[in-house]
Amino acid sequence: MNPRTRLLVLQLAVLLGVCFFFFFFGLGAFGLTGADEPRYAQIGREMFERHDWILPTFNGQPWLEKPVLLYWKQINSYIFFGVRDWAARIPAAAFATALILAVFFFMRRFRPASELDAAMITASSAAIIGFGRGASTDMLVSAPFAIAMLAWWAWHETSKKLWLAAFYALLAVGMLAKGPVAPALALLIVAAYAALRRDAKIFLRSLWWPGFALFFAIAVPWFVAVQLRVPQFFRVFFLEHNLARFGTDLYQHAQPFWYYIPVFFLSTLPWTVFTLPALAQTIRSGIRRVRGTSETDQEDWLALFLLLWIAIPIVFFSISRSKLPGYILPVVPAAALLTTINLHRTQAISRIQLMLHSLLCGVVVGAGLMVPWLLLKEPVPDVTKNWIAATVGVVAALVLIIVRKQGLRSLHFATLIPVVMVLAFLLRWAAPVLDQTLSARAVNAELDAQVRKHGVAPPALAIFDVKKQRDLAYGLNFYRNRPVTYYESDGPRDLPHGVPAETHVVITKSGNGDAVRAVVGPRPVMSLGGFPPQHLEFFLVAGAR
């Protein structure tokens, strides 16, 4: 084995080890959280159990908000590992790993000697780790989109149509993950880059008819098949969940226009100290280019392309009335590449930058250590505060010393130390708290224990007057594999409403027994206990006579 091959094997081994820890390790350390994770996991389960690869359903009813890619991948995961909560997260982890490998080989081909830095910076960015471990559509659209943009640049530099074909094929995969947002953003970015180059041929040459044929061959069949099965699909998916979601606050995700600025900075942690100068330097380069006062080399053009890749989605989604953090996940790989290019161009970092970066690494660790107390809403003991403060100082000093002694080449490895520390803490020591306070899995386990304790047959389940009712309802829906009823009439429309006539357990906020009795009237009500971490109480309500 020659030295170059040996180095490649070593780099890949390190990279795959990092990806395994960041994306796959401890996927089941805590249960599904929020509303989306358990709902998507349940949709995948229903398709899996029906052996239906066309129509997504939730509790037996067509669910048309998102395309099918995530559910296909969850079906594959369930086939190999069974229907488990962590199995529903494997697709995102696999796509995140594919993204990191694509970044590595792209930089190895077009910007040699920076490939491992770029891959490590991308893999250790907060948003990539977070969404790479979730049972949601965000990583499944972001990874194909990002790899598609890398493929487009590869075609732009080499003129090899194979890369352009990959560009169209990957955008089709993104279309199957979340709809038209992937091709729309790609169109805007390529058009803006052509305008910046003042060369319309760049854009026109990108409009390749075999590429369109490939795109439609991959993306269109499922859309046609589901439209034939459910004629209202076009209206629900394209008009309500794309156009209406963009132009209105129909789904109650309104945020201020500047919302994505802090989200972007948080998404690029712990590399923000280096990402901001990279953005500033590239903006200055772009301004000089527009004014015609710069001789811009090819590396600068890549930096400007990455800048457009970052700016256009952020502006696009800032205009949207509906805003969620995952919407700008596709820009994080571009930010990581831009950061890498700027670091390798300067070949040096200032003392202030290094000190700020080291301090930020320490603060990230400190914030991670604070998570259990923040979730439990308990005061942090003074001894613990001192211990956390000392840890922040030690981590900051460690990163500073390593980089000062070993130089810039050690930066990404030194920065992995706090990232690994935080993730290990959250997945091991803090995981029980995360499970108890954020997931319906722990609620379901406690409910089962109380039902067995009282000798009650597993009953139907209802929810009444609780915080984060959608999170709890969808979570219990997955873990019990049956619909959860809402007492209130304003619950999610895809779950039943009203007081069930049969014997059931109602989950409500602690101390809310009198309100339950007032709603159910003369029917006998018995307390089964509670679940203090989420301030919940369980009541057994007898069937109506």
Coordinates of C-alpha atoms in Angstrom, one line a residue:
M1 CA 0.0 0.0 0.0
N2 CA 1.6 3.3 -1.1
P3 CA 1.7 6.3 1.4
R4 CA -1.2 8.1 -0.4
T5 CA -3.5 5.1 -0.2
R6 CA -2.5 4.5 3.4
L7 CA -3.3 8.1 4.3
L8 CA -6.7 7.8 2.6
V9 CA -7.5 4.7 4.5
L10 CA -6.5 6.3 7.8
Q11 CA -8.5 9.4 7.1
L12 CA -11.6 7.4 6.2
A13 CA -11.3 5.2 9.3
V14 CA -11.1 8.3 11.5
L15 CA -14.0 10.0 9.6
L16 CA -16.3 6.9 9.8
G17 CA -15.5 6.6 13.5
V18 CA -16.5 10.2 14.1
C19 CA -19.7 9.8 12.0
F20 CA -20.6 6.6 14.0
F21 CA -20.3 8.4 17.3
F22 CA -21.9 11.7 16.2
F23 CA -24.8 10.2 14.3
F24 CA -25.4 6.5 15.3
F25 CA -24.1 6.1 18.9
G26 CA -26.9 6.2 21.5
L27 CA -29.8 6.8 19.0
G28 CA -32.1 5.2 21.5
A29 CA -30.7 6.9 24.6
F30 CA -33.9 8.9 24.9
G31 CA -37.2 8.5 23.2
L32 CA -38.7 10.4 20.3
T33 CA -39.2 14.0 21.1
G34 CA -41.4 16.8 19.8
A35 CA -44.4 16.2 17.5
D36 CA -42.7 15.4 14.3
E37 CA -40.4 12.5 15.3
P38 CA -43.1 10.2 16.7
R39 CA -45.6 11.2 14.0
Y40 CA -43.2 10.4 11.2
A41 CA -42.1 7.2 12.9
Q42 CA -45.8 6.1 13.1
I43 CA -46.5 6.9 9.5
G44 CA -43.5 4.8 8.5
R45 CA -44.7 2.0 10.7
E46 CA -48.2 2.0 9.2
M47 CA -46.8 1.8 5.6
F48 CA -44.5 -1.0 6.8
E49 CA -47.3 -3.0 8.4
R50 CA -49.5 -2.6 5.3
H51 CA -46.7 -3.3 2.9
D52 CA -47.7 -0.1 1.1
W53 CA -44.9 1.9 -0.5
I54 CA -47.2 4.6 -2.0
L55 CA -49.7 6.1 0.4
P56 CA -48.5 7.5 3.8
T57 CA -51.2 7.2 6.5
F58 CA -51.5 8.3 10.1
N59 CA -53.9 6.3 12.1
G60 CA -55.2 4.8 8.9
Q61 CA -56.0 8.2 7.2
P62 CA -54.0 9.6 4.3
W63 CA -51.3 12.0 5.5
L64 CA -50.1 14.2 2.7
E65 CA -48.0 16.9 4.3
K66 CA -44.6 15.5 3.2
P67 CA -43.4 13.2 0.4
V68 CA -42.4 9.6 0.9
L69 CA -38.6 9.3 1.1
L70 CA -38.3 9.3 4.9
Y71 CA -41.0 6.7 5.2
W72 CA -39.3 4.5 2.6
K73 CA -36.1 4.6 4.6
Q74 CA -37.9 4.0 7.8
I75 CA -39.5 0.9 6.3
N76 CA -36.1 -0.4 5.3
S77 CA -34.9 0.3 8.9
Y78 CA -37.9 -1.5 10.4
I79 CA -37.3 -4.5 8.2
F80 CA -33.7 -4.9 9.5
F81 CA -34.2 -3.7 13.1
G82 CA -37.8 -4.0 13.9
V83 CA -40.2 -1.1 14.8
R84 CA -38.2 0.8 17.4
D85 CA -37.8 4.5 18.1
W86 CA -34.1 4.5 17.4
A87 CA -34.6 2.6 14.1
A88 CA -36.8 5.5 12.9
R89 CA -33.7 7.8 13.4
I90 CA -31.3 5.7 11.3
P91 CA -32.3 7.3 7.9
A92 CA -31.2 10.7 9.1
A93 CA -27.9 9.3 10.5
A94 CA -27.2 7.5 7.3
F95 CA -27.8 10.6 5.2
A96 CA -25.7 12.7 7.5
T97 CA -22.8 10.2 7.1
A98 CA -23.2 10.2 3.3
L99 CA -23.0 14.1 3.4
I100 CA -19.8 14.0 5.4
L101 CA -18.2 11.5 3.0
A102 CA -19.3 13.6 0.0
V103 CA -17.7 16.7 1.5
F104 CA -14.5 14.8 2.1
F105 CA -14.2 13.5 -1.4
F106 CA -15.3 16.8 -3.0
M107 CA -12.6 18.7 -1.2
R108 CA -10.0 16.0 -1.8
R109 CA -10.7 16.3 -5.5
F110 CA -11.0 20.1 -5.8
R111 CA -9.2 21.5 -2.8
P112 CA -6.6 18.9 -1.8
A113 CA -5.2 18.9 1.7
S114 CA -8.3 20.4 3.2
E115 CA -10.6 17.4 2.9
L116 CA -10.4 16.1 6.4
D117 CA -10.7 19.6 7.9
A118 CA -13.9 20.3 5.9
A119 CA -15.4 16.9 6.7
M120 CA -14.7 17.3 10.4
I121 CA -16.0 20.9 10.6
T122 CA -19.2 19.8 8.8
A123 CA -19.7 16.7 11.0
S124 CA -19.1 18.6 14.3
S125 CA -21.4 21.5 13.5
A126 CA -24.3 21.6 16.0
A127 CA -27.1 21.5 13.4
I128 CA -25.6 18.6 11.5
I129 CA -25.3 16.5 14.7
G130 CA -28.8 17.5 15.9
F131 CA -30.7 16.9 12.7
G132 CA -28.5 13.9 11.9
R133 CA -29.9 12.1 14.9
G134 CA -33.6 12.9 14.4
A135 CA -36.5 11.1 12.8
S136 CA -37.4 14.0 10.6
T137 CA -37.3 15.0 6.9
D138 CA -34.7 17.8 7.4
M139 CA -31.5 15.8 7.0
L140 CA -33.1 13.8 4.2
V141 CA -33.6 16.9 2.1
S142 CA -30.5 18.7 3.2
A143 CA -27.9 16.0 2.5
P144 CA -29.1 15.3 -1.1
F145 CA -29.4 19.0 -1.8
A146 CA -25.9 19.8 -0.4
I147 CA -24.3 16.9 -2.4
A148 CA -26.2 18.1 -5.5
M149 CA -24.7 21.5 -5.2
L150 CA -21.2 19.9 -4.8
A151 CA -22.0 17.9 -7.9
W152 CA -23.0 21.0 -9.8
W153 CA -19.7 22.7 -8.9
A154 CA -17.8 19.6 -10.0
W155 CA -19.5 19.8 -13.4
H156 CA -18.8 23.5 -13.5
E157 CA -15.1 22.9 -13.0
T158 CA -14.7 19.8 -15.1
S159 CA -17.5 20.0 -17.7
K160 CA -18.1 16.3 -17.1
K161 CA -21.8 15.5 -17.7
L162 CA -21.7 12.7 -15.1
W163 CA -21.6 15.4 -12.4
L164 CA -24.5 17.3 -13.9
A165 CA -26.5 14.0 -14.1
A166 CA -25.7 13.5 -10.4
F167 CA -26.9 17.1 -9.7
Y168 CA -30.3 16.4 -11.3
A169 CA -30.7 12.9 -9.7
L170 CA -29.9 14.2 -6.2
L171 CA -32.4 17.1 -6.5
A172 CA -35.0 14.5 -7.4
V173 CA -34.1 12.7 -4.2
G174 CA -34.5 16.0 -2.4
M175 CA -37.9 16.5 -4.1
L176 CA -39.0 13.1 -2.7
A177 CA -37.8 14.1 0.7
K178 CA -39.6 17.4 1.2
G179 CA -41.0 18.7 -2.1
P180 CA -40.0 21.4 -4.5
V181 CA -37.9 23.4 -2.1
A182 CA -34.7 21.5 -3.2
P183 CA -34.9 22.2 -6.9
A184 CA -36.2 25.7 -6.3
L185 CA -33.3 26.7 -4.1
A186 CA -30.8 25.1 -6.5
L187 CA -32.3 27.1 -9.4
L188 CA -32.0 30.3 -7.4
I189 CA -28.4 29.7 -6.4
V190 CA -27.1 28.7 -9.8
A191 CA -28.9 31.6 -11.4
A192 CA -27.4 34.0 -8.8
Y193 CA -23.9 32.6 -9.4
A194 CA -24.3 33.0 -13.2
A195 CA -25.4 36.6 -12.6
L196 CA -22.4 37.3 -10.4
R197 CA -20.1 35.9 -13.1
R198 CA -22.0 38.0 -15.7
D199 CA -22.2 34.9 -17.8
A200 CA -25.7 33.7 -18.6
K201 CA -24.3 30.6 -20.4
I202 CA -23.4 29.1 -17.0
F203 CA -27.1 29.0 -16.1
L204 CA -28.3 28.0 -19.6
R205 CA -25.8 25.2 -19.9
S206 CA -27.0 23.9 -16.5
L207 CA -30.5 23.5 -18.1
W208 CA -29.7 20.1 -19.5
W209 CA -32.6 18.2 -21.0
P210 CA -31.3 14.7 -20.2
G211 CA -30.9 16.0 -16.6
F212 CA -34.6 17.0 -16.6
A213 CA -35.5 13.6 -17.9
L214 CA -33.5 11.9 -15.1
F215 CA -35.1 14.2 -12.5
F216 CA -38.6 13.5 -13.6
A217 CA -37.9 9.8 -14.0
I218 CA -36.9 9.6 -10.3
A219 CA -39.2 12.1 -8.7
V220 CA -42.5 12.1 -10.6
P221 CA -43.7 8.4 -10.4
W222 CA -44.5 8.5 -6.7
F223 CA -46.3 11.9 -7.1
V224 CA -48.4 10.5 -9.9
A225 CA -49.1 7.3 -8.0
V226 CA -50.2 9.0 -4.8
Q227 CA -52.4 11.5 -6.8
L228 CA -54.2 8.6 -8.4
R229 CA -54.8 7.1 -5.0
V230 CA -55.8 10.3 -3.3
P231 CA -57.2 13.0 -5.7
Q232 CA -56.9 15.8 -3.1
F233 CA -53.1 15.2 -2.8
F234 CA -52.2 18.1 -5.2
R235 CA -54.3 20.6 -3.2
V236 CA -53.1 19.4 0.2
F237 CA -49.4 19.0 -0.5
F238 CA -48.6 21.7 -3.1
L239 CA -51.1 24.4 -2.2
E240 CA -51.6 24.0 1.5
H241 CA -48.3 22.6 2.7
N242 CA -46.0 24.5 0.3
L243 CA -47.5 27.7 -0.9
A244 CA -49.7 28.4 2.1
R245 CA -46.9 27.4 4.5
F246 CA -44.6 29.9 2.8
G247 CA -47.0 32.8 2.4
T248 CA -49.1 32.5 5.6
D249 CA -48.9 31.6 9.2
L250 CA -51.4 28.8 8.7
Y251 CA -49.3 26.3 10.8
Q252 CA -48.4 28.8 13.5
H253 CA -44.7 29.0 13.0
A254 CA -44.3 32.7 12.7
Q255 CA -41.0 34.3 13.7
P256 CA -39.4 37.8 13.2
F257 CA -37.6 38.4 9.9
W258 CA -34.2 38.2 11.6
Y259 CA -34.9 34.8 13.1
Y260 CA -32.5 32.9 11.0
I261 CA -29.5 35.1 11.9
P262 CA -29.1 33.7 15.4
V263 CA -30.3 30.3 14.2
F264 CA -27.5 30.2 11.7
F265 CA -24.9 31.2 14.3
L266 CA -26.1 28.5 16.7
S267 CA -26.2 26.0 13.8
T268 CA -22.5 26.5 13.1
L269 CA -21.3 26.1 16.7
P270 CA -18.6 25.6 17.7
W271 CA -17.0 27.0 14.6
T272 CA -18.8 30.4 14.6
V273 CA -15.7 32.3 15.5
F274 CA -14.1 31.2 12.2
T275 CA -17.3 31.2 10.1
L276 CA -18.0 34.9 10.7
P277 CA -14.6 36.1 9.4
A278 CA -15.0 33.7 6.4
L279 CA -18.3 35.3 5.6
A280 CA -17.0 38.8 6.0
Q281 CA -13.9 38.1 3.8
T282 CA -16.0 36.5 1.1
I283 CA -18.5 39.3 1.1
R284 CA -15.6 41.8 0.7
S285 CA -14.3 39.7 -2.2
G286 CA -17.7 39.7 -3.8
I287 CA -18.0 43.4 -3.5
R288 CA -14.6 44.0 -5.1
R289 CA -15.6 41.6 -7.9
V290 CA -18.9 43.4 -8.6
R291 CA -17.0 46.7 -8.7
G292 CA -14.5 45.2 -11.1
T293 CA -11.5 45.9 -8.8
S294 CA -10.5 42.3 -8.1
E295 CA -8.8 39.6 -10.1
T296 CA -10.8 36.7 -8.6
D297 CA -9.2 33.3 -8.9
Q298 CA -11.1 30.0 -9.1
E299 CA -10.8 29.4 -5.4
D300 CA -12.5 32.7 -4.7
W301 CA -15.2 31.8 -7.2
L302 CA -15.9 28.7 -5.1
A303 CA -16.1 30.8 -2.0
L304 CA -18.5 33.2 -3.6
F305 CA -20.6 30.2 -4.8
L306 CA -20.7 29.0 -1.2
L307 CA -21.7 32.5 0.0
L308 CA -24.7 32.5 -2.4
W309 CA -25.5 28.9 -1.2
I310 CA -25.7 30.3 2.4
A311 CA -27.3 33.6 1.7
I312 CA -30.1 32.7 -0.7
P313 CA -31.8 30.0 1.5
I314 CA -31.6 32.3 4.5
V315 CA -33.2 35.2 2.7
F316 CA -35.7 32.9 1.1
F317 CA -36.9 31.4 4.3
S318 CA -36.7 34.8 6.1
I319 CA -39.3 36.1 3.7
S320 CA -41.5 33.1 4.5
R321 CA -44.2 33.5 7.1
S322 CA -43.5 30.1 8.4
K323 CA -40.1 29.6 10.1
L324 CA -38.5 26.5 11.7
P325 CA -34.8 26.0 12.5
G326 CA -34.5 23.0 10.2
Y327 CA -35.4 25.0 7.1
I328 CA -31.9 26.5 6.8
L329 CA -30.1 23.2 7.6
P330 CA -29.0 23.0 3.9
V331 CA -26.7 26.0 4.3
V332 CA -24.6 24.5 7.1
P333 CA -22.4 22.4 4.9
A334 CA -21.7 25.4 2.7
A335 CA -20.7 27.4 5.9
A336 CA -18.4 24.6 6.9
L337 CA -16.7 24.5 3.5
L338 CA -16.4 28.3 3.4
T339 CA -14.8 28.2 6.9
T340 CA -12.4 25.5 5.8
I341 CA -11.4 27.4 2.6
N342 CA -10.8 30.6 4.5
L343 CA -8.7 28.9 7.2
H344 CA -6.5 27.2 4.6
R345 CA -6.2 30.4 2.6
T346 CA -5.0 32.4 5.6
Q347 CA -3.0 29.6 7.0
A348 CA -3.1 31.4 10.4
I349 CA -5.5 32.5 13.0
S350 CA -5.1 35.5 15.3
R351 CA -4.6 35.2 19.0
I352 CA -7.9 36.8 19.7
Q353 CA -9.7 34.4 17.4
L354 CA -8.1 31.4 19.0
M355 CA -8.9 32.7 22.5
L356 CA -12.5 33.4 21.5
H357 CA -12.8 30.0 19.9
S358 CA -11.4 28.3 22.9
L359 CA -13.7 30.2 25.2
L360 CA -16.7 29.3 23.0
C361 CA -15.7 25.6 23.2
G362 CA -15.7 25.8 26.9
V363 CA -19.0 27.6 27.0
V364 CA -20.6 24.9 24.7
V365 CA -19.5 22.3 27.2
G366 CA -20.8 24.3 30.1
A367 CA -24.2 24.8 28.4
G368 CA -24.4 21.0 27.8
L369 CA -23.7 20.3 31.4
M370 CA -26.5 22.7 32.4
V371 CA -29.1 20.8 30.4
P372 CA -30.4 18.5 33.1
W373 CA -31.1 21.3 35.5
L374 CA -32.6 23.5 32.8
L375 CA -35.0 20.7 31.8
L376 CA -36.0 19.9 35.3
K377 CA -36.3 23.6 36.0
E378 CA -34.4 23.2 39.3
P379 CA -31.8 25.6 40.7
V380 CA -28.2 24.5 40.1
P381 CA -26.4 23.7 43.4
D382 CA -23.5 26.0 44.1
V383 CA -21.0 23.1 44.1
T384 CA -22.3 22.1 40.7
K385 CA -22.0 25.6 39.4
N386 CA -18.3 25.8 40.6
W387 CA -17.7 22.4 39.0
I388 CA -19.2 23.5 35.7
A389 CA -17.3 26.8 35.7
A390 CA -14.1 24.9 36.3
T391 CA -14.8 22.5 33.5
V392 CA -15.5 25.4 31.1
G393 CA -12.1 26.9 32.1
V394 CA -10.2 23.6 31.7
V395 CA -11.8 22.8 28.3
A396 CA -11.0 26.4 27.0
A397 CA -7.5 26.1 28.2
L398 CA -7.0 22.7 26.7
V399 CA -8.2 23.8 23.3
L400 CA -6.0 26.9 23.5
I401 CA -2.9 25.0 24.5
I402 CA -3.3 22.2 21.9
V403 CA -3.7 24.6 19.0
R404 CA -1.0 27.0 20.2
K405 CA 1.5 24.1 20.4
Q406 CA 0.4 22.0 17.4
G407 CA -0.7 24.7 15.1
L408 CA -3.6 25.1 12.7
R409 CA -3.5 21.5 11.7
S410 CA -4.7 20.5 15.1
L411 CA -7.7 22.9 15.2
H412 CA -10.4 20.5 14.1
F413 CA -9.1 17.7 16.4
A414 CA -8.9 20.0 19.4
T415 CA -12.4 21.3 18.7
L416 CA -13.7 17.7 18.6
I417 CA -12.8 17.4 22.3
P418 CA -15.7 19.6 23.6
V419 CA -18.1 18.3 21.0
V420 CA -17.4 14.7 22.0
M421 CA -17.7 15.7 25.7
V422 CA -21.1 17.3 25.3
L423 CA -22.5 14.5 23.2
A424 CA -21.2 11.8 25.5
F425 CA -22.7 13.6 28.5
L426 CA -26.1 14.1 26.9
L427 CA -26.2 10.5 25.7
R428 CA -25.1 8.9 28.9
W429 CA -25.4 10.9 32.0
A430 CA -28.2 13.3 30.9
A431 CA -30.1 10.9 28.8
P432 CA -32.5 9.7 31.6
V433 CA -33.4 13.4 32.3
L434 CA -34.0 14.0 28.6
D435 CA -36.1 10.9 28.4
Q436 CA -38.2 11.8 31.5
T437 CA -38.8 15.5 30.5
L438 CA -39.0 15.5 26.7
S439 CA -40.2 12.2 25.5
A440 CA -43.6 10.3 25.7
R441 CA -41.6 7.1 26.0
A442 CA -41.1 7.6 29.8
V443 CA -44.7 8.7 30.2
N444 CA -45.9 5.5 28.5
A445 CA -43.7 3.4 30.7
E446 CA -45.0 5.0 33.8
L447 CA -48.6 4.7 32.6
D448 CA -48.1 0.9 32.0
A449 CA -46.6 0.5 35.4
Q450 CA -49.6 2.3 37.0
V451 CA -52.1 0.3 35.0
R452 CA -50.5 -3.0 36.1
K453 CA -50.3 -1.8 39.7
H454 CA -54.0 -1.2 39.8
G455 CA -54.9 -4.4 37.9
V456 CA -56.5 -2.5 35.0
A457 CA -56.7 -3.9 31.5
P458 CA -54.7 -1.7 29.1
P459 CA -57.4 1.0 28.3
A460 CA -58.0 3.6 25.6
L461 CA -56.1 6.8 26.2
A462 CA -57.1 10.5 26.2
I463 CA -55.4 13.8 26.8
F464 CA -56.9 16.9 28.5
D465 CA -55.4 20.3 29.3
V466 CA -51.7 19.6 29.1
K467 CA -48.8 21.6 27.8
K468 CA -47.2 20.5 24.6
Q469 CA -50.3 18.4 23.9
R470 CA -49.2 17.6 20.3
D471 CA -45.9 16.3 21.5
L472 CA -47.4 14.0 24.1
A473 CA -50.3 12.9 21.9
Y474 CA -48.2 11.9 18.9
G475 CA -45.5 10.4 21.2
L476 CA -48.1 8.1 22.9
N477 CA -49.7 7.4 19.6
F478 CA -46.4 5.8 18.4
Y479 CA -45.4 4.1 21.7
R480 CA -48.9 2.6 22.1
N481 CA -49.6 2.2 18.4
R482 CA -53.1 3.5 18.7
P483 CA -54.8 6.9 18.4
V484 CA -55.0 9.2 21.4
T485 CA -58.2 11.1 21.9
Y486 CA -58.4 14.8 22.8
Y487 CA -61.1 16.0 25.2
E488 CA -60.8 19.5 23.7
S489 CA -62.1 20.3 20.3
D490 CA -59.0 22.3 19.3
G491 CA -56.5 19.5 19.2
P492 CA -54.8 18.3 16.0
R493 CA -57.2 17.4 13.3
D494 CA -55.6 14.1 12.6
L495 CA -56.5 12.7 16.1
P496 CA -60.0 12.1 17.5
H497 CA -61.8 14.5 19.8
G498 CA -64.3 14.4 22.6
V499 CA -64.6 12.3 25.7
P500 CA -64.5 8.6 24.8
A501 CA -67.6 6.6 25.7
E502 CA -65.6 3.5 26.8
T503 CA -63.4 3.1 29.9
H504 CA -60.2 5.1 29.3
V505 CA -57.3 6.8 31.0
V506 CA -57.1 10.5 30.7
I507 CA -53.7 12.3 31.1
T508 CA -53.9 15.8 32.4
K509 CA -51.8 18.3 34.2
S510 CA -51.0 17.6 37.9
G511 CA -53.8 18.7 40.3
N512 CA -56.4 18.8 37.5
G513 CA -58.7 16.1 38.8
D514 CA -61.6 18.3 39.6
A515 CA -61.6 19.6 36.0
V516 CA -61.6 16.1 34.7
R517 CA -64.6 15.2 36.9
A518 CA -66.4 18.3 35.7
V519 CA -65.9 17.3 32.1
V520 CA -66.9 13.6 32.4
G521 CA -69.9 14.3 34.6
P522 CA -71.3 11.4 36.8
R523 CA -68.9 8.8 35.5
P524 CA -66.6 7.4 38.2
V525 CA -63.0 8.7 38.1
M526 CA -60.1 7.1 39.9
S527 CA -56.6 8.5 40.2
L528 CA -53.8 6.2 39.0
G529 CA -50.9 8.3 40.0
G530 CA -48.8 10.9 38.2
F531 CA -45.6 11.6 36.3
P532 CA -43.9 14.5 38.1
P533 CA -41.1 15.1 35.5
Q534 CA -43.7 16.4 33.0
H535 CA -46.2 17.5 35.7
L536 CA -48.8 15.0 34.5
E537 CA -51.5 13.0 36.4
F538 CA -53.4 9.8 35.2
F539 CA -57.1 9.2 35.9
L540 CA -59.1 6.1 35.0
V541 CA -62.5 7.2 33.7
A542 CA -65.3 4.5 33.7
G543 CA -67.3 3.9 30.6
A544 CA -70.6 5.7 30.0
R545 CA -73.7 3.8 30.9

